[in-house]
CSV table of C-alpha atoms (C1' of nucleotides) in Angstrom, one decimal:
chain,number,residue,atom,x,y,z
A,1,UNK,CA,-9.5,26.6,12.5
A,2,UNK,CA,-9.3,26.6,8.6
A,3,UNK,CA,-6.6,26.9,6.3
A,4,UNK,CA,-6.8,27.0,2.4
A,5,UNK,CA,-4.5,25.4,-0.2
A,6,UNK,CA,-4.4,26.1,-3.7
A,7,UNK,CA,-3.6,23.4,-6.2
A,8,UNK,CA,-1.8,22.6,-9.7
A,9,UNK,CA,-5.0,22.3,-11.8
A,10,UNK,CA,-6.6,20.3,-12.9
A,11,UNK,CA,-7.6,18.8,-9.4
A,12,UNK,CA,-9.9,16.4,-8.0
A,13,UNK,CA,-9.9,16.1,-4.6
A,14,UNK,CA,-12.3,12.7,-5.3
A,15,UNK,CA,-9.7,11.2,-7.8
A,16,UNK,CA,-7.1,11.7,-4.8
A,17,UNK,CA,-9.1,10.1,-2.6
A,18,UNK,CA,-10.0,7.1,-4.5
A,19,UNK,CA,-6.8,6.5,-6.1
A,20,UNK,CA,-6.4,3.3,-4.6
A,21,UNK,CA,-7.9,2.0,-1.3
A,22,UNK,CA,-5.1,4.0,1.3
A,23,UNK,CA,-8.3,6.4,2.3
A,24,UNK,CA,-9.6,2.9,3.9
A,25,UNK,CA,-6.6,2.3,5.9
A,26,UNK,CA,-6.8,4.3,9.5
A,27,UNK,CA,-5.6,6.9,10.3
A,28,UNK,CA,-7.5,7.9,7.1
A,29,UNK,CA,-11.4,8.3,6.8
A,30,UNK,CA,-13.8,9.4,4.9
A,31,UNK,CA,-15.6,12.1,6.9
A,32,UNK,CA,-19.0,11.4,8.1
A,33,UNK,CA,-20.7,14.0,5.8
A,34,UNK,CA,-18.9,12.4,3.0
A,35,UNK,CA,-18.1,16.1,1.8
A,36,UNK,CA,-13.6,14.8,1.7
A,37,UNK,CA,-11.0,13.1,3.7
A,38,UNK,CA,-10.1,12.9,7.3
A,39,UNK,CA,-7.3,11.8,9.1
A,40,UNK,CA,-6.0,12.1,12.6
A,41,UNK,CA,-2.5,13.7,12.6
A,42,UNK,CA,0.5,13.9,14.6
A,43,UNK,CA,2.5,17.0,14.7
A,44,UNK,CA,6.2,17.9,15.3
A,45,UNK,CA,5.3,19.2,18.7
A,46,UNK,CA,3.3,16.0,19.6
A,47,UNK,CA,-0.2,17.9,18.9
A,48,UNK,CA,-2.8,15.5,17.6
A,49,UNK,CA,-5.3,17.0,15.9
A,50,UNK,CA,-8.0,15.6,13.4
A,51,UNK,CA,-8.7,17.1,10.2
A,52,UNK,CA,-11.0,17.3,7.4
A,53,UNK,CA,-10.1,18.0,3.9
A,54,UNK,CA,-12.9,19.1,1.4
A,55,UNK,CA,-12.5,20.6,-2.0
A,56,UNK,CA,-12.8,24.6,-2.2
A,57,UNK,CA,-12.5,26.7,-5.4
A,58,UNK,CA,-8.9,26.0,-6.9
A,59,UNK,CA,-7.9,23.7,-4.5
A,60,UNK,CA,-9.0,22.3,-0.6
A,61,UNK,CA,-10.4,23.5,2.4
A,62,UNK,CA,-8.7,21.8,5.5
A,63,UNK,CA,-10.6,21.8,9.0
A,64,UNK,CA,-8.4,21.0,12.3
A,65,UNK,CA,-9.9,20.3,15.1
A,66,UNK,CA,-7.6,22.3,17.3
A,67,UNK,CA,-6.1,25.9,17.0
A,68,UNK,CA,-2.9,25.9,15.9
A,69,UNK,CA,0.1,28.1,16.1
A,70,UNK,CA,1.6,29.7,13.0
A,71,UNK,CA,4.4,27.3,12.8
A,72,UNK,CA,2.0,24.5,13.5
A,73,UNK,CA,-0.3,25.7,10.6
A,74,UNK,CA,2.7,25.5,8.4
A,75,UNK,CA,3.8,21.9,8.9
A,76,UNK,CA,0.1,21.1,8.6
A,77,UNK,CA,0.0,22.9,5.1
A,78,UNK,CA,3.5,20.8,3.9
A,79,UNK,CA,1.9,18.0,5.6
A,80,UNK,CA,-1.4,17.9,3.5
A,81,UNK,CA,0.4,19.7,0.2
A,82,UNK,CA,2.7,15.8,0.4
A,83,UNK,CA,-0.7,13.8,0.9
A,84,UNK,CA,-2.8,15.2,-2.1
A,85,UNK,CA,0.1,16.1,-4.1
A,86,UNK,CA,-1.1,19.1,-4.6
A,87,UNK,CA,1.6,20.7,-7.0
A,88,UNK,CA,2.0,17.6,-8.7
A,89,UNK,CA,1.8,18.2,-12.9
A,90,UNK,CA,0.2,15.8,-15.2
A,91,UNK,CA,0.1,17.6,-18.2
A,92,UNK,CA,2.8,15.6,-19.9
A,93,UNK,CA,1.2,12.2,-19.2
A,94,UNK,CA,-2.4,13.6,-20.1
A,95,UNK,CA,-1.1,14.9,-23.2
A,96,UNK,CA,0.1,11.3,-24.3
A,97,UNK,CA,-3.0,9.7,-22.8
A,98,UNK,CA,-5.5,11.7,-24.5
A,99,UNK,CA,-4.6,9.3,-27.7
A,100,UNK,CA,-5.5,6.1,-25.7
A,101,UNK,CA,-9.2,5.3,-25.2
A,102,UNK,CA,-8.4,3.5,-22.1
A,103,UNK,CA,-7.4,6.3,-20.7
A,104,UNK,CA,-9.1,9.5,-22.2
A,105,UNK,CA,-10.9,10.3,-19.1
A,106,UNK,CA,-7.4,10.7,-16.8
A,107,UNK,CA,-7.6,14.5,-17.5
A,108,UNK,CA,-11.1,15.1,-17.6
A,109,UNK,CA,-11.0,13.3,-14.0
A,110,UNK,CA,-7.9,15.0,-13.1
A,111,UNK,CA,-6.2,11.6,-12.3
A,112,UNK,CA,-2.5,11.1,-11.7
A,113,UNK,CA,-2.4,12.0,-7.5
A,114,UNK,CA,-2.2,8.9,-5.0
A,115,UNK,CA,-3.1,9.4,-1.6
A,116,UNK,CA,0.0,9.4,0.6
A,117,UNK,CA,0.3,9.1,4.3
A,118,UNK,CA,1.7,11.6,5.7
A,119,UNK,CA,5.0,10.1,6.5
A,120,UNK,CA,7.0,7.2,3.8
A,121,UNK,CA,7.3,5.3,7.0
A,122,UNK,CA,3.6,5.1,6.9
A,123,UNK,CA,3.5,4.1,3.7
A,124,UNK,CA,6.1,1.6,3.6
A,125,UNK,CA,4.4,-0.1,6.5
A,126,UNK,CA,1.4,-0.4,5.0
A,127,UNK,CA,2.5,-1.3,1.6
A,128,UNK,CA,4.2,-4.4,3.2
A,129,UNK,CA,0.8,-5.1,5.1
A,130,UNK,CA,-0.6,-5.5,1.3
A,131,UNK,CA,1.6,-8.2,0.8
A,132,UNK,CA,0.6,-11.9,0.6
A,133,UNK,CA,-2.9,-11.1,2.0
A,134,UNK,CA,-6.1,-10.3,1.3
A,135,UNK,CA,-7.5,-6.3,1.4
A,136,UNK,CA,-10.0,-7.3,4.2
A,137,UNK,CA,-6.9,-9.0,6.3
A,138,UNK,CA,-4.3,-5.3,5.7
A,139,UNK,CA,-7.2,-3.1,7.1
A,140,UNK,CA,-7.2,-4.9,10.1
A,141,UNK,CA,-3.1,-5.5,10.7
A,142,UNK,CA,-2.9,-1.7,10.0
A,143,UNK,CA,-6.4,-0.9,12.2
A,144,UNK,CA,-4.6,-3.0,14.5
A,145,UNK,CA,-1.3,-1.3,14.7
A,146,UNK,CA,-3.0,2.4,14.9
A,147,UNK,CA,-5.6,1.1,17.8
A,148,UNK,CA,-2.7,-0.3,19.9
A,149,UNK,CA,-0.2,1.9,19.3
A,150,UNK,CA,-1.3,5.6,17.9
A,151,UNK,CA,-2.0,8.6,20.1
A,152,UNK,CA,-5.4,9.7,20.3
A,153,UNK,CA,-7.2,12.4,19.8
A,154,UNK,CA,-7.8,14.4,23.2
A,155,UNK,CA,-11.4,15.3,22.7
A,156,UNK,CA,-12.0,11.4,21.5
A,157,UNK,CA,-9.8,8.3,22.2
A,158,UNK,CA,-11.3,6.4,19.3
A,159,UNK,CA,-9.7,8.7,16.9
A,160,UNK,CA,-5.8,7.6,16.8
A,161,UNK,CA,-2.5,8.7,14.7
A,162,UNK,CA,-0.8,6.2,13.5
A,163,UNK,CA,1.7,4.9,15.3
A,164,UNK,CA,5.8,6.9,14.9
A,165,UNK,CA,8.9,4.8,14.1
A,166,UNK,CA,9.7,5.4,18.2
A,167,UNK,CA,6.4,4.3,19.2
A,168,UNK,CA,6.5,0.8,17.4
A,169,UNK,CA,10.7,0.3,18.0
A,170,UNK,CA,9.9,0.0,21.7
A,171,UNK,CA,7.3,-3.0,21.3
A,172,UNK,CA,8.7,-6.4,21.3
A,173,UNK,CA,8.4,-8.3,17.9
A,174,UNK,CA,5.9,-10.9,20.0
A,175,UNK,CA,4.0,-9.0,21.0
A,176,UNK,CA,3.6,-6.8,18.0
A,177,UNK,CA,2.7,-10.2,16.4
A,178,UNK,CA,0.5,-11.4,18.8
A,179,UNK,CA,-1.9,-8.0,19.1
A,180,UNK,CA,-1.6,-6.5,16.0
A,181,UNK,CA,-1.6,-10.3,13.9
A,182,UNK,CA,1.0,-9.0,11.4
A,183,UNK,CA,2.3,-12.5,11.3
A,184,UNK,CA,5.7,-13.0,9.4
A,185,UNK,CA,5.7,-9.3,8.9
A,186,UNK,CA,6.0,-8.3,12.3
A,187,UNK,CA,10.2,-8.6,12.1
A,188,UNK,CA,10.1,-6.7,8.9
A,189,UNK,CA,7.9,-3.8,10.6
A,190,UNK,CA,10.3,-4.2,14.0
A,191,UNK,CA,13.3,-4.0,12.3
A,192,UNK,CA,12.4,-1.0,9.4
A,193,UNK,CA,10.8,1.0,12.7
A,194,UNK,CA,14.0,0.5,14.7
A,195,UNK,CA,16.6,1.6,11.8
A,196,UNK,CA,14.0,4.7,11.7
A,197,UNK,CA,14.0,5.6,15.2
A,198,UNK,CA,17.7,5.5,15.3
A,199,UNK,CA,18.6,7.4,12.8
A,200,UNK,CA,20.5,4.6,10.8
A,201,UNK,CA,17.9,5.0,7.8
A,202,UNK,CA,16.3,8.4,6.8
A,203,UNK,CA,13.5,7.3,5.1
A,204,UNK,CA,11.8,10.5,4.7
A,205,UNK,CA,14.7,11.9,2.9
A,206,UNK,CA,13.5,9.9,0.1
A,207,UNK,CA,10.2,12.0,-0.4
A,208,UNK,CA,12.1,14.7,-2.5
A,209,UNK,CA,15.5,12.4,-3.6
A,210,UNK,CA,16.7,12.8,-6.8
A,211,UNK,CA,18.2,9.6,-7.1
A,212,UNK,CA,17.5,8.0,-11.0
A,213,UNK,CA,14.5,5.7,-10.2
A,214,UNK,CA,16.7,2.3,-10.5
A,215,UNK,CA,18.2,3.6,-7.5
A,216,UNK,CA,15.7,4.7,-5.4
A,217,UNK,CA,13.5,1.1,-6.2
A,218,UNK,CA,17.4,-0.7,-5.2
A,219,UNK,CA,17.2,1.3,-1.7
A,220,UNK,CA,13.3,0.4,-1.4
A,221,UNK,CA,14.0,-3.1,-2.6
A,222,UNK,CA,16.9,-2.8,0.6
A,223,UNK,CA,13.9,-2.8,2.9
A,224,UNK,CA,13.0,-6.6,4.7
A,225,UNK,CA,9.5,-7.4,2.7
A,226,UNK,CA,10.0,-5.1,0.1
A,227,UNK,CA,9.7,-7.2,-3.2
A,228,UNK,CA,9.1,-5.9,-6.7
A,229,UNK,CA,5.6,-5.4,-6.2
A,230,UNK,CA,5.8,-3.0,-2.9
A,231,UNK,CA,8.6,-1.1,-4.2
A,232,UNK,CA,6.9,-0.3,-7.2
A,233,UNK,CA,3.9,0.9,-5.5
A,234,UNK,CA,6.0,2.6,-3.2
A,235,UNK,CA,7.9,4.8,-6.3
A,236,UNK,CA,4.5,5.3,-7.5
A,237,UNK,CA,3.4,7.0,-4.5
A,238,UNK,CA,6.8,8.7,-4.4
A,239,UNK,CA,5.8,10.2,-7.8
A,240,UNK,CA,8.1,7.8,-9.7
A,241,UNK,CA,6.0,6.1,-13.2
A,242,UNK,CA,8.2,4.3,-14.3
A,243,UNK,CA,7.6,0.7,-12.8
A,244,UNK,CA,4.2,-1.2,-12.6
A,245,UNK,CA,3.3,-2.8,-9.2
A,246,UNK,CA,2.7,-6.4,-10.2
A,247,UNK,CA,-0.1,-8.6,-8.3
A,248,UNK,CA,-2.0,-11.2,-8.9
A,249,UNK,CA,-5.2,-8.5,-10.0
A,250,UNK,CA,-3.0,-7.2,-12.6
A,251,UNK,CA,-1.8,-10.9,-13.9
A,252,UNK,CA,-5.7,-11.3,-13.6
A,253,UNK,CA,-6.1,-8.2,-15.8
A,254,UNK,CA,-3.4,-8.1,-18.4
A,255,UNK,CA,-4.5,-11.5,-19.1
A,256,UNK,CA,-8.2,-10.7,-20.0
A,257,UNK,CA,-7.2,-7.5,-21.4
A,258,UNK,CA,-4.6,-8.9,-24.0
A,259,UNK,CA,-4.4,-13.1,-23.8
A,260,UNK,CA,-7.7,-14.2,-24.2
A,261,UNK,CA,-7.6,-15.2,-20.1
A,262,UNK,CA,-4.6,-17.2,-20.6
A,263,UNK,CA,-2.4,-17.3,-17.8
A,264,UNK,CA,0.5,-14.5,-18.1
A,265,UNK,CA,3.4,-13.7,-16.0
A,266,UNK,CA,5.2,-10.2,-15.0
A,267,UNK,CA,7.1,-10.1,-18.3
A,268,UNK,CA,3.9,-9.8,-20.7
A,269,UNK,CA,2.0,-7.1,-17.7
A,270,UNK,CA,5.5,-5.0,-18.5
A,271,UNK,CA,5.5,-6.1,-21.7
A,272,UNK,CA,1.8,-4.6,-22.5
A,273,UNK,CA,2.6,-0.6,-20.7
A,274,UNK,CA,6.4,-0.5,-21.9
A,275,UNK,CA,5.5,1.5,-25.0
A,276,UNK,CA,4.3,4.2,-22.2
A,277,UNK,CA,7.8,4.8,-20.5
A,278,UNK,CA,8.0,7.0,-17.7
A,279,UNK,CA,4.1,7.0,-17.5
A,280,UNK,CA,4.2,3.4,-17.9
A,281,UNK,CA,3.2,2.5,-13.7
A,282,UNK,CA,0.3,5.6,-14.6
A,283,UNK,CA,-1.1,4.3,-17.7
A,284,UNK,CA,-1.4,0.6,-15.8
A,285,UNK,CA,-2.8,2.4,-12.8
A,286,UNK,CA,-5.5,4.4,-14.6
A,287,UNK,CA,-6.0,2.2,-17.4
A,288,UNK,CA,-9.8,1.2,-18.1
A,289,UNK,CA,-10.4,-2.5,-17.6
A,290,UNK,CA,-14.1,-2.8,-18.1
A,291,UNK,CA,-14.4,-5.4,-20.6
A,292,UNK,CA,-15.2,-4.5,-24.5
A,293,UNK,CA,-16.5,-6.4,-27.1
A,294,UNK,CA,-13.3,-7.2,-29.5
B,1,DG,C1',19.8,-15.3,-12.4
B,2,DG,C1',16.1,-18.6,-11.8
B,3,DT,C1',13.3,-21.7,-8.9
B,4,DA,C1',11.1,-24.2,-5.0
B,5,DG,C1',9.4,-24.1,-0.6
B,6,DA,C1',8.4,-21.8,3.7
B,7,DC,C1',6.3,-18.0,5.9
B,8,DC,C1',1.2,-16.5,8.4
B,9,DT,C1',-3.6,-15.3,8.6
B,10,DG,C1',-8.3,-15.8,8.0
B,11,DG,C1',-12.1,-17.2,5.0
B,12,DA,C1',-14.3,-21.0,2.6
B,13,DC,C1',-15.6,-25.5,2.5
B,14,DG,C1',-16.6,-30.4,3.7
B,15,DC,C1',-17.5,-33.5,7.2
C,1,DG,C1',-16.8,-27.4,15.9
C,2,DC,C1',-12.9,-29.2,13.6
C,3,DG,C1',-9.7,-30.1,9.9
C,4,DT,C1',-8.1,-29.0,5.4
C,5,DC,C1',-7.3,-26.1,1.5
C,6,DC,C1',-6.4,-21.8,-0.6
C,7,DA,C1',-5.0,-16.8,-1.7
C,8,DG,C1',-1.8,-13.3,-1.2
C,9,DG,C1',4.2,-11.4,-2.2
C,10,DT,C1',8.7,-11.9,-0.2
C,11,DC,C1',12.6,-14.3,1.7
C,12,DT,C1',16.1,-17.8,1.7
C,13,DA,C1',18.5,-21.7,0.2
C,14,DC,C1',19.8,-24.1,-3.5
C,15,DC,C1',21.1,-25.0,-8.3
DNA sequence: GGTAGACCTGGACGC
DNA sequence: GCGTCCAGGTCTACC
């Protein structure tokens, strides 16, 4: 079955996808026509069901692989509306950005969205499994976690959800450590997937908080190995600009960019986007890094 | 508030 | 094949 979805314009289903690297990270794929995005999905009711989502005039196209009742169509439309961000407005960041070389494509491209799982619990797991590793190493702790411990598909047991806060609360932290190699992480995953299963911390409540952003980043930084850097990707994906997730590529970056390839810290990668403000995590996110002749 | 060292895995490298 | 080194953020103890 198909339902459509309108969206905010300007969109770009392709800029949503390649936002940042979350469309390599299972559940998410890209479909094998290369056409959009799939994903396998858990519903309320316990309904898996894979989908495909592919640009259509004005806004996407999304495919499930099984029927779905009215009510079930509906949580699959808020469902995909959270991922793409599909309401999401720009115009006050593009109108800004249009003055900044760097960044004079962002509405053109129709830039701004960031892929989001369909559930912060997702997200904050696999932010922390970006932390203190390589890319290669967080595609396999999270391809891990959704092989052993998702639902699959009924029509194909390769294709798996990734795992609830339930599912992963009832595995012992050894042996989430010793099959899914999370390493040092596998307390911080245990414990954040127990406070979620129990009810003690309503993560999901933070999607559409109005909390000022200091607040919000002081309950994400509450979160065992959520540093600076994970919390401000996680306000970013939360729709929050106003912090830049510093790593060692944008050290790498703001040093070549601005310092000659002098070694810089997180004050001068703050120091370079603060004249942006509340865009400021946006304009570092899109910024254009390809070297220029000074 | 700032800093040093530990945490853990896997890839690269030398022998 | 084995041992060593390194990269990658966060936590904790200490000052």
């Amino acid at each position: 079955m198909e339902l459509v979805l309108p969206a905010r314009q300007p969109f770009s289903l392709h800029s949503v996808i390649h936002s940042h690297g979350w469309m390599q990270l299972a559940p998410f794929r890209l479909d094998e026509d290369n056409r959009g995005l799939a994903h396998t999905a858990r519903l309320g009711t316990g309904k898996v069901v894979d989908i495909i989502i592919t640009a259509a005039p004005d806004g996407v196209s999304v495919q499930s692989s099984e029927s779905l009742k009215e009510s079930e169509q509906e949580e699959l439309a808020g469902m995909v509306d959270w991922m793409l961000g599909l309401d999401q407005d720009f115009a006050g960041f593009y109108g800004v950005a249009s003055r900044e070389p760097r960044l004079a494509q962002a509405a053109a491209r129709a830039q701004g969205r960031i892929l989001r799982s369909p559930t912060l619990f997702e997200d904050v797991v696999k932010t922390i499994l970006t932390t203190n590793t390589l890319w290669a190493a967080t595609i396999r702790m999270n391809n891990n976690l959704v092989e052993q411990f998702g639902d699959p598909l009924s029509t194909d047991q390769q294709r798996k959800t990734f795992p609830t806060p339930q599912q992963l609360a009832s595995v012992e932290v050894e042996t989430l450590r010793a099959q899914t190699r999370l390493g040092y992480r596998s307390p911080y995953i245990a414990e954040l997937a127990r406070r979620v299963a129990s009810g003690e911390l309503d993560l999901e409540a933070l999607k559409h908080s109005d909390l000022p952003t200091p607040e919000l980043r002081k309950r994400l930084l509450g979160l065992k190995g959520v540093g600076d850097y994970a919390a401000a990707n996680l306000l970013m994906i939360l729709g929050r600009y106003d912090a830049i997730p510093v790593d060692s590529w944008a050290l790498k970056m703001v040093s070549n960019e601005w310092y000659g390839g002098a070694p810089v810290g997180r004050a001068e990668v703050e120091a370079a986007f603060e004249g942006w403000g509340e865009w400021k995590g946006l304009a570092y996110w899109l910024w254009d890094w390809t070297p220029v002749n000074r």
